[in-house]
Amino acid sequence: MTALPAASDSFRAIWITSDDGKRAKPATVQEITMGDLMDGDVTVKVTHTTVNYKDGLAITAKGPIARKFPMIPGVDMAGTVLASDHADFAEGDEVILNGFGVGEGHMGAYAPYARVSGDWLIKRPDGLTGAQAMAIGTAGYTAMLCVMALDKAGIQPDDGPILVTGAAGGVGSVAIAILAKRGYHVVASTGRPEEESYLKGLGAAEIVDRNEFGGDVRPLSREKWAGAVDAVGSKTLANVLSQVKYGGAVAACGLAQGGDLPSFVHPFILRAVQLIGVESVMSPIPMRKAAYDQLAKDLPMETLDAMTQHIGFDDLLDAGHQIVEGKVRGRLVATY
Ligand code: NDP
């Protein structure tokens, strides 16, 4: 097993700085030491990470993700505990971390070592490798939270089709796979028609052009969807809401198109539509464990593998730019 490095040992990290302490500059690669890491009661040898849309925003400085400087981005990690003063973790434990402000306000996963709070860790679930845990990552675990939200709203496969927006992205890909495994008729909305066979391979029954949700929003449109998982926001979410069937529900988790919501109250007051917000970063540990238990049942590992591309540390910066440009398909796993 890797030994705990000395305070002066150096290694490469993705590094974000700021000239004014407020606005981040685009990330670079920097040689740092253990002494540059922030305090935490558990030291982790990071073995795998991933690139989510949010990580792309942090790397490119196109969104206000890093809140302290300097910062190491990377909101998801899998690894092995090297040292622990936390009662729940001991040297050698295999752990994962999703969110909790890591990669934003606390140095994150884009370095081979991380010092974090044990309160943010969970033991890696049985049967999941570090690479698979990161193939799921925040995007996949958020997709599961979205499906659990639709469950809670009482949506059943017999109620009608479920729309997934941002389908070829990380959240969308995992949501399609989970919903299809559960027997839903899944309709995938994408701007990448060339990904039709990929999306059908994940379990989508139909593909729709995302431009169908880009027009002017009406208070109500023809009822089409029993429910939806939306990773896109803005006009898309507003148009989707106008098309949800009476009593249906939309789990909204993202803003890839924009953070605005130019909608009307009509779907809520005339069709009893529910709009459910899904948040993964600060969700409590029991909810995370429930989501991972559910993922083990509902996400076939061969489907997860089919949506995953493997990269290395040296590819992280480029991958951050690619994901913000909407060019990444499915999920990325980086192995150090
Ligand atoms: P990805 O970049 O992998 O996927 C986003 C997808 O959205 C793209 O692949 C594309 O799908 C679609 N898209 C991109 N730009 C536009 C646009 N201008 N108009 C319409 N559709 C667009 O990102 P993730 O899956 O990692 O994350 C998706 C969203 O969810 C992000 O906004 C992210 O911040 C948010 N998120 C929120 C979480 C939470 O806790 N609430 C947790 C995780 C993610 P296609 O090519 O198929 O059209």
CSV table of C-alpha atoms and ligand atoms in Angstrom, one decimal, residues 51-54 57 138-139 142 165-172 189-192 199 210 231-232 236 252-257 278-281 323-324 326 328 330-331, ligand 1:
chain,number,residue,atom,x,y,z
A,51,VAL,CA,-15.0,15.0,-14.6
A,52,ASN,CA,-18.5,16.4,-14.0
A,53,TYR,CA,-19.9,19.5,-15.7
A,54,LYS,CA,-19.2,21.5,-12.5
A,57,LEU,CA,-16.8,25.0,-15.0
A,138,THR,CA,-21.8,13.0,-8.7
A,139,ALA,CA,-23.5,12.9,-12.1
A,142,THR,CA,-27.6,12.7,-8.9
A,165,THR,CA,-33.0,16.0,-21.1
A,166,GLY,CA,-29.3,16.4,-21.6
A,167,ALA,CA,-29.5,12.8,-22.5
A,168,ALA,CA,-26.0,12.1,-23.8
A,169,GLY,CA,-24.4,13.9,-20.8
A,170,GLY,CA,-23.4,12.2,-17.5
A,171,VAL,CA,-26.6,12.7,-15.5
A,172,GLY,CA,-28.8,12.0,-18.6
A,189,SER,CA,-33.7,14.5,-25.6
A,190,THR,CA,-30.4,15.3,-27.2
A,191,GLY,CA,-28.7,17.8,-29.5
A,192,ARG,CA,-26.4,15.0,-30.8
A,199,LEU,CA,-28.6,6.3,-26.3
A,210,ARG,CA,-33.6,19.0,-28.0
A,231,ALA,CA,-30.4,18.4,-16.4
A,232,VAL,CA,-30.7,21.4,-18.6
A,236,THR,CA,-36.1,23.4,-22.0
A,252,ALA,CA,-34.8,19.2,-11.9
A,253,CYS,CA,-31.1,19.0,-11.2
A,254,GLY,CA,-29.2,21.0,-13.7
A,255,LEU,CA,-28.7,24.2,-15.7
A,256,ALA,CA,-26.6,23.1,-18.8
A,257,GLN,CA,-28.8,25.4,-20.9
A,278,VAL,CA,-32.6,17.6,-6.6
A,279,GLU,CA,-29.4,18.6,-4.8
A,280,SER,CA,-26.5,16.3,-4.4
A,281,VAL,CA,-23.7,18.3,-2.8
A,323,ILE,CA,-17.4,18.9,-21.0
A,324,VAL,CA,-18.3,22.6,-20.8
A,326,GLY,CA,-21.0,19.7,-24.5
A,328,VAL,CA,-18.3,14.7,-23.6
A,330,GLY,CA,-21.6,9.8,-20.9
A,331,ARG,CA,-19.0,9.6,-18.1
B,1,NDP,P1,-22.8,17.0,-19.0
B,1,NDP,O1,-22.0,18.1,-19.6
B,1,NDP,O2,-22.2,15.6,-19.0
B,1,NDP,O3,-24.2,16.9,-19.7
B,1,NDP,C1,-25.0,18.0,-19.9
B,1,NDP,C2,-25.8,17.8,-21.2
B,1,NDP,O4,-26.7,18.8,-21.3
B,1,NDP,C3,-25.0,17.8,-22.5
B,1,NDP,O5,-24.3,16.6,-22.7
B,1,NDP,C4,-26.0,18.2,-23.5
B,1,NDP,O6,-26.7,17.0,-23.8
B,1,NDP,C5,-27.0,19.1,-22.7
B,1,NDP,N1,-26.7,20.5,-23.0
B,1,NDP,C6,-25.5,21.1,-22.9
B,1,NDP,N2,-25.7,22.4,-23.3
B,1,NDP,C7,-27.0,22.6,-23.6
B,1,NDP,C8,-27.7,23.7,-24.1
B,1,NDP,N3,-27.2,24.9,-24.3
B,1,NDP,N4,-29.0,23.5,-24.3
B,1,NDP,C9,-29.6,22.3,-24.2
B,1,NDP,N5,-28.9,21.2,-23.7
B,1,NDP,C10,-27.6,21.3,-23.4
B,1,NDP,O7,-23.0,17.5,-17.5
B,1,NDP,P2,-23.5,16.6,-16.3
B,1,NDP,O8,-24.4,15.5,-16.8
B,1,NDP,O9,-22.4,16.3,-15.4
B,1,NDP,O10,-24.4,17.7,-15.5
B,1,NDP,C11,-25.6,18.1,-16.1
B,1,NDP,C12,-26.2,19.3,-15.3
B,1,NDP,O11,-26.6,18.9,-14.0
B,1,NDP,C13,-25.2,20.4,-15.1
B,1,NDP,O12,-25.9,21.7,-15.2
B,1,NDP,C14,-24.7,20.2,-13.7
B,1,NDP,O13,-24.2,21.4,-13.1
B,1,NDP,C15,-25.9,19.7,-13.0
B,1,NDP,N6,-25.7,18.9,-11.8
B,1,NDP,C16,-26.3,19.2,-10.7
B,1,NDP,C17,-26.2,18.4,-9.6
B,1,NDP,C18,-27.0,18.8,-8.3
B,1,NDP,O14,-26.6,18.4,-7.2
B,1,NDP,N7,-28.1,19.4,-8.5
B,1,NDP,C19,-25.3,17.3,-9.5
B,1,NDP,C20,-24.7,17.0,-10.8
B,1,NDP,C21,-24.9,17.8,-11.9
B,1,NDP,P3,-27.0,16.5,-25.3
B,1,NDP,O15,-25.7,16.6,-26.0
B,1,NDP,O16,-27.5,15.1,-25.2
B,1,NDP,O17,-28.0,17.5,-25.9
